[in-house]
mmCIF file of C-alpha atoms in Angstrom:
data_model
loop_
_atom_site.group_PDB
_atom_site.id
_atom_site.type_symbol
_atom_site.label_atom_id
_atom_site.label_comp_id
_atom_site.label_asym_id
_atom_site.label_seq_id
_atom_site.Cartn_x
_atom_site.Cartn_y
_atom_site.Cartn_z
ATOM 1 C CA LYS I 1 1.103 53.991 -71.075
ATOM 2 C CA ASN I 2 -1.072 52.486 -73.800
ATOM 3 C CA GLU I 3 -3.204 49.273 -72.586
ATOM 4 C CA VAL I 4 -2.262 47.583 -75.760
ATOM 5 C CA GLU I 5 1.426 47.695 -76.706
ATOM 6 C CA GLN I 6 2.927 46.533 -80.241
ATOM 7 C CA SER I 7 6.459 45.866 -81.404
ATOM 8 C CA PRO I 8 7.966 46.737 -83.706
ATOM 9 C CA GLN I 9 5.991 49.552 -85.002
ATOM 10 C CA ASN I 10 7.884 49.114 -88.412
ATOM 11 C CA LEU I 11 9.556 46.192 -89.898
ATOM 12 C CA THR I 12 10.726 45.527 -93.322
ATOM 13 C CA ALA I 13 12.193 42.188 -94.093
ATOM 14 C CA GLN I 14 12.995 40.224 -97.359
ATOM 15 C CA GLU I 15 10.978 37.556 -98.949
ATOM 16 C CA GLY I 16 11.020 34.097 -97.112
ATOM 17 C CA GLU I 17 12.111 35.588 -93.891
ATOM 18 C CA PHE I 18 9.924 34.511 -90.765
ATOM 19 C CA ILE I 19 7.914 37.177 -89.163
ATOM 20 C CA THR I 20 6.718 37.724 -85.498
ATOM 21 C CA ILE I 21 4.904 40.793 -84.179
ATOM 22 C CA ASN I 22 4.315 40.935 -80.569
ATOM 23 C CA CYS I 23 1.095 42.447 -78.455
ATOM 24 C CA SER I 24 1.238 43.085 -74.921
ATOM 25 C CA TYR I 25 -1.909 44.224 -72.712
ATOM 26 C CA SER I 26 -2.183 45.618 -69.265
ATOM 27 C CA VAL I 27 -5.837 44.559 -68.882
ATOM 28 C CA GLY I 28 -8.004 41.976 -68.252
ATOM 29 C CA ILE I 29 -9.719 40.277 -71.623
ATOM 30 C CA SER I 30 -12.146 38.182 -73.168
ATOM 31 C CA ALA I 31 -10.462 37.933 -76.461
ATOM 32 C CA LEU I 32 -7.377 39.246 -78.617
ATOM 33 C CA HIS I 33 -8.202 39.982 -82.251
ATOM 34 C CA TRP I 34 -5.278 40.424 -84.676
ATOM 35 C CA LEU I 35 -6.376 42.112 -87.980
ATOM 36 C CA GLN I 36 -4.618 43.404 -90.880
ATOM 37 C CA GLN I 37 -5.037 46.730 -92.795
ATOM 38 C CA HIS I 38 -4.013 46.902 -96.280
ATOM 39 C CA PRO I 39 -3.379 50.449 -98.206
ATOM 40 C CA GLY I 40 -6.849 51.686 -99.001
ATOM 41 C CA GLY I 41 -8.487 51.106 -95.302
ATOM 42 C CA GLY I 42 -10.031 47.608 -95.912
ATOM 43 C CA ILE I 43 -9.422 45.569 -92.372
ATOM 44 C CA VAL I 44 -9.789 41.664 -92.194
ATOM 45 C CA SER I 45 -9.716 39.837 -89.035
ATOM 46 C CA LEU I 46 -7.044 37.094 -89.035
ATOM 47 C CA PHE I 47 -7.512 35.643 -85.580
ATOM 48 C CA MET I 48 -9.390 35.740 -82.631
ATOM 49 C CA LEU I 49 -8.227 34.060 -79.545
ATOM 50 C CA SER I 50 -8.637 33.769 -75.948
ATOM 51 C CA SER I 51 -6.036 31.043 -75.184
ATOM 52 C CA GLY I 52 -3.346 28.622 -76.656
ATOM 53 C CA LYS I 53 -2.352 29.038 -80.555
ATOM 54 C CA LYS I 54 -4.098 29.015 -83.729
ATOM 55 C CA LYS I 55 -3.011 28.601 -87.422
ATOM 56 C CA HIS I 56 -4.072 29.713 -90.504
ATOM 57 C CA GLY I 57 -1.860 29.006 -93.682
ATOM 58 C CA ARG I 58 1.230 30.775 -93.250
ATOM 59 C CA LEU I 59 0.002 32.709 -89.771
ATOM 60 C CA ILE I 60 0.057 31.617 -86.650
ATOM 61 C CA ALA I 61 -1.169 33.269 -83.525
ATOM 62 C CA THR I 62 -0.269 32.669 -79.927
ATOM 63 C CA ILE I 63 -1.436 33.938 -76.699
ATOM 64 C CA ASN I 64 -0.233 33.756 -72.958
ATOM 65 C CA ILE I 65 -2.866 34.982 -70.759
ATOM 66 C CA GLN I 66 -0.451 34.700 -67.663
ATOM 67 C CA GLU I 67 1.745 36.877 -69.225
ATOM 68 C CA LYS I 68 -0.582 39.037 -71.199
ATOM 69 C CA HIS I 69 1.141 38.748 -74.420
ATOM 70 C CA SER I 70 0.170 37.632 -77.916
ATOM 71 C CA SER I 71 2.493 37.029 -80.909
ATOM 72 C CA LEU I 72 1.664 36.640 -84.614
ATOM 73 C CA HIS I 73 4.068 34.761 -86.684
ATOM 74 C CA ILE I 74 4.317 34.900 -90.654
ATOM 75 C CA THR I 75 6.333 31.822 -91.924
ATOM 76 C CA ALA I 76 7.482 32.136 -95.533
ATOM 77 C CA SER I 77 6.605 35.833 -95.936
ATOM 78 C CA HIS I 78 5.702 37.383 -99.191
ATOM 79 C CA PRO I 79 5.471 40.842 -100.300
ATOM 80 C CA ARG I 80 1.471 40.599 -100.737
ATOM 81 C CA ASP I 81 1.850 40.261 -96.690
ATOM 82 C CA SER I 82 2.723 43.906 -96.479
ATOM 83 C CA ALA I 83 0.260 45.606 -94.629
ATOM 84 C CA VAL I 84 -0.706 47.111 -91.083
ATOM 85 C CA TYR I 85 -1.242 44.418 -88.763
ATOM 86 C CA ILE I 86 -3.338 45.499 -85.698
ATOM 87 C CA CYS I 87 -3.919 44.108 -82.301
ATOM 88 C CA ALA I 88 -7.083 44.587 -80.035
ATOM 89 C CA VAL I 89 -8.265 43.348 -77.143
ATOM 90 C CA GLY I 90 -11.998 43.055 -75.934
ATOM 91 C CA VAL I 91 -12.763 43.930 -72.369
ATOM 92 C CA HIS I 92 -15.635 42.712 -70.354
ATOM 93 C CA ARG I 93 -15.985 45.347 -67.597
ATOM 94 C CA GLY I 94 -19.105 43.868 -65.941
ATOM 95 C CA GLU I 95 -22.857 43.820 -66.106
ATOM 96 C CA ASP I 96 -23.207 47.612 -65.109
ATOM 97 C CA ARG I 97 -20.549 48.907 -67.485
ATOM 98 C CA ASP I 98 -20.011 48.994 -71.019
ATOM 99 C CA ASP I 99 -17.615 46.372 -72.745
ATOM 100 C CA LYS I 100 -15.043 47.884 -74.843
ATOM 101 C CA ILE I 101 -12.371 46.907 -77.452
ATOM 102 C CA ILE I 102 -8.996 48.651 -77.015
ATOM 103 C CA PHE I 103 -6.430 49.135 -80.266
ATOM 104 C CA GLY I 104 -2.658 48.815 -80.336
ATOM 105 C CA LYS I 105 -1.444 51.466 -82.918
ATOM 106 C CA GLY I 106 -0.531 48.620 -85.570
ATOM 107 C CA THR I 107 3.058 47.058 -86.802
ATOM 108 C CA ARG I 108 3.683 48.397 -90.300
ATOM 109 C CA LEU I 109 5.318 45.240 -92.239
ATOM 110 C CA HIS I 110 7.200 45.715 -95.524
ATOM 111 C CA ILE I 111 8.276 42.850 -97.432
ATOM 112 C CA LEU I 112 11.085 42.982 -100.014
ATOM 113 C CA PRO I 113 10.719 40.925 -102.925
ATOM 114 C CA LYS J 1 -22.748 35.674 -98.672
ATOM 115 C CA ALA J 2 -22.360 39.468 -99.316
ATOM 116 C CA GLY J 3 -19.910 41.193 -97.463
ATOM 117 C CA VAL J 4 -20.422 44.374 -95.071
ATOM 118 C CA THR J 5 -20.908 47.496 -97.050
ATOM 119 C CA GLN J 6 -20.696 51.059 -95.884
ATOM 120 C CA THR J 7 -22.094 54.037 -97.852
ATOM 121 C CA PRO J 8 -21.066 56.555 -99.192
ATOM 122 C CA ARG J 9 -17.418 55.502 -99.642
ATOM 123 C CA TYR J 10 -15.935 59.242 -99.600
ATOM 124 C CA LEU J 11 -17.602 62.433 -98.137
ATOM 125 C CA ILE J 12 -16.644 66.213 -97.830
ATOM 126 C CA LYS J 13 -18.208 68.362 -95.531
ATOM 127 C CA THR J 14 -17.833 71.854 -93.842
ATOM 128 C CA ARG J 15 -17.669 72.531 -89.885
ATOM 129 C CA GLY J 16 -20.818 72.883 -88.260
ATOM 130 C CA GLN J 17 -22.451 70.532 -90.602
ATOM 131 C CA GLN J 18 -23.985 67.218 -89.943
ATOM 132 C CA VAL J 19 -23.141 63.982 -91.520
ATOM 133 C CA THR J 20 -24.931 60.481 -91.434
ATOM 134 C CA LEU J 21 -23.151 57.170 -92.377
ATOM 135 C CA SER J 22 -24.751 53.746 -93.480
ATOM 136 C CA CYS J 23 -23.612 50.237 -92.594
ATOM 137 C CA SER J 24 -25.299 46.941 -93.987
ATOM 138 C CA PRO J 25 -23.994 43.989 -92.219
ATOM 139 C CA ILE J 26 -23.653 40.546 -93.459
ATOM 140 C CA SER J 27 -26.817 38.752 -93.651
ATOM 141 C CA GLY J 28 -27.682 37.265 -90.240
ATOM 142 C CA HIS J 29 -25.240 39.508 -88.393
ATOM 143 C CA ARG J 30 -27.366 41.278 -85.285
ATOM 144 C CA SER J 31 -23.975 43.464 -84.252
ATOM 145 C CA VAL J 32 -22.601 46.461 -85.801
ATOM 146 C CA SER J 33 -19.950 47.994 -84.242
ATOM 147 C CA TRP J 34 -18.351 51.705 -85.433
ATOM 148 C CA TYR J 35 -14.747 52.845 -85.359
ATOM 149 C CA GLN J 36 -12.869 55.920 -86.195
ATOM 150 C CA GLN J 37 -9.820 55.707 -87.447
ATOM 151 C CA THR J 38 -7.230 59.005 -87.501
ATOM 152 C CA PRO J 39 -3.479 59.203 -88.100
ATOM 153 C CA GLY J 40 -2.774 60.361 -84.749
ATOM 154 C CA GLN J 41 -5.101 58.290 -82.570
ATOM 155 C CA GLY J 42 -5.468 54.990 -84.697
ATOM 156 C CA LEU J 43 -8.651 52.836 -84.692
ATOM 157 C CA GLN J 44 -10.973 53.809 -81.793
ATOM 158 C CA PHE J 45 -14.078 52.359 -80.591
ATOM 159 C CA LEU J 46 -17.476 54.404 -80.935
ATOM 160 C CA PHE J 47 -20.098 52.138 -80.244
ATOM 161 C CA GLU J 48 -21.967 48.944 -81.000
ATOM 162 C CA TYR J 49 -25.544 48.123 -81.356
ATOM 163 C CA PHE J 50 -27.111 44.793 -80.911
ATOM 164 C CA SER J 51 -30.845 43.818 -81.845
ATOM 165 C CA GLU J 52 -31.452 47.686 -82.306
ATOM 166 C CA THR J 53 -29.980 48.387 -78.844
ATOM 167 C CA GLN J 54 -26.653 50.366 -78.131
ATOM 168 C CA ARG J 55 -24.866 47.868 -76.242
ATOM 169 C CA ASN J 56 -21.503 49.535 -75.620
ATOM 170 C CA LYS J 57 -20.278 52.700 -76.121
ATOM 171 C CA GLY J 58 -16.334 54.280 -76.285
ATOM 172 C CA ASN J 59 -15.414 57.747 -75.018
ATOM 173 C CA PHE J 60 -16.743 60.045 -77.817
ATOM 174 C CA PRO J 61 -18.926 63.491 -77.382
ATOM 175 C CA GLY J 62 -22.992 63.032 -77.673
ATOM 176 C CA ARG J 63 -22.433 64.539 -81.303
ATOM 177 C CA PHE J 64 -21.546 61.319 -82.479
ATOM 178 C CA SER J 65 -24.662 58.667 -82.275
ATOM 179 C CA GLY J 66 -26.130 55.963 -83.834
ATOM 180 C CA ARG J 67 -28.876 53.781 -84.568
ATOM 181 C CA GLN J 68 -29.879 50.368 -85.631
ATOM 182 C CA PHE J 69 -32.846 49.314 -87.532
ATOM 183 C CA SER J 70 -34.834 45.924 -87.509
ATOM 184 C CA ASN J 71 -33.051 44.777 -90.263
ATOM 185 C CA SER J 72 -29.961 44.854 -88.569
ATOM 186 C CA ARG J 73 -28.505 47.753 -90.677
ATOM 187 C CA SER J 74 -26.693 50.974 -88.909
ATOM 188 C CA GLU J 75 -26.598 54.537 -89.540
ATOM 189 C CA MET J 76 -24.087 56.685 -87.574
ATOM 190 C CA ASN J 77 -24.567 60.761 -87.032
ATOM 191 C CA VAL J 78 -22.254 63.261 -86.294
ATOM 192 C CA SER J 79 -23.640 66.702 -85.489
ATOM 193 C CA THR J 80 -21.788 70.118 -85.582
ATOM 194 C CA LEU J 81 -18.797 68.469 -87.330
ATOM 195 C CA GLU J 82 -15.243 69.701 -86.301
ATOM 196 C CA LEU J 83 -12.130 69.748 -88.308
ATOM 197 C CA GLY J 84 -10.733 66.519 -85.900
ATOM 198 C CA ASP J 85 -13.636 64.522 -87.055
ATOM 199 C CA SER J 86 -11.942 64.354 -90.511
ATOM 200 C CA ALA J 87 -11.156 60.360 -90.416
ATOM 201 C CA LEU J 88 -11.635 56.975 -91.546
ATOM 202 C CA TYR J 89 -14.817 55.257 -89.994
ATOM 203 C CA LEU J 90 -15.456 52.015 -90.393
ATOM 204 C CA CYS J 91 -18.045 49.797 -89.279
ATOM 205 C CA ALA J 92 -17.841 45.814 -88.379
ATOM 206 C CA SER J 93 -20.637 43.252 -88.446
ATOM 207 C CA SER J 94 -20.731 39.990 -85.990
ATOM 208 C CA PHE J 95 -22.953 37.285 -85.124
ATOM 209 C CA GLY J 96 -22.585 37.774 -81.388
ATOM 210 C CA THR J 97 -21.342 41.058 -79.797
ATOM 211 C CA GLY J 98 -18.066 42.557 -81.341
ATOM 212 C CA VAL J 99 -16.234 42.889 -78.623
ATOM 213 C CA HIS J 100 -15.693 38.921 -77.923
ATOM 214 C CA ASN J 101 -16.515 37.462 -81.326
ATOM 215 C CA GLU J 102 -15.035 37.963 -85.052
ATOM 216 C CA GLN J 103 -16.116 40.695 -86.542
ATOM 217 C CA PHE J 104 -16.126 41.747 -90.677
ATOM 218 C CA PHE J 105 -15.128 44.915 -91.460
ATOM 219 C CA GLY J 106 -16.586 47.212 -94.044
ATOM 220 C CA PRO J 107 -14.341 49.182 -96.584
ATOM 221 C CA GLY J 108 -14.762 52.165 -94.319
ATOM 222 C CA THR J 109 -16.279 55.878 -95.289
ATOM 223 C CA ARG J 110 -13.631 58.700 -95.755
ATOM 224 C CA LEU J 111 -14.764 61.835 -94.295
ATOM 225 C CA THR J 112 -13.170 65.164 -94.594
ATOM 226 C CA VAL J 113 -14.059 68.047 -92.708
ATOM 227 C CA LEU J 114 -12.902 71.498 -94.247
#
């Protein structure tokens, strides 16, 4: 079982719909990152959060530490939101061990005009 | 501020050769992390350098190595290339350590091993 699981793997929606992408993890984390990757490979960091909720424009990210779950929401979706969204967790492993970052497999979002 | 830059953007090598990739971070950032992305495995963490020292390392063989210079620029080297090393290699910079801070990604170097 992967330490970071995302759902759904693929999502197609109509322009204007409310989008939710989920991320569950099974390890203790120091931070959770939401990334966006467009065709061609460029990655943009959308959010980094360790508790609560963050909002930027039409994007909202929430995290529930007790349930080890995070969601990324897109309101009023637009075709330009079409991309792969990747959840990643930072894991602090103690003074004698390397920290690491673990990625989910990504959610491919396609917004139809 | 200029973003993270990576050179070269595309590279074709043959099995057994070695390759060096370069990453210039955002000015003032002290951490550079390297990642490998393949269709099968997705994104995987290679290693992180902070102030010229390797801080964290992922689960990759010793053929993958790196270094960081005093100006925070970083290089990644892969020796004895294998077909499975074909991938998009991304670097990211951050002010603090990348695992626990917001990272800014470069455009990547696409390596093809023939």
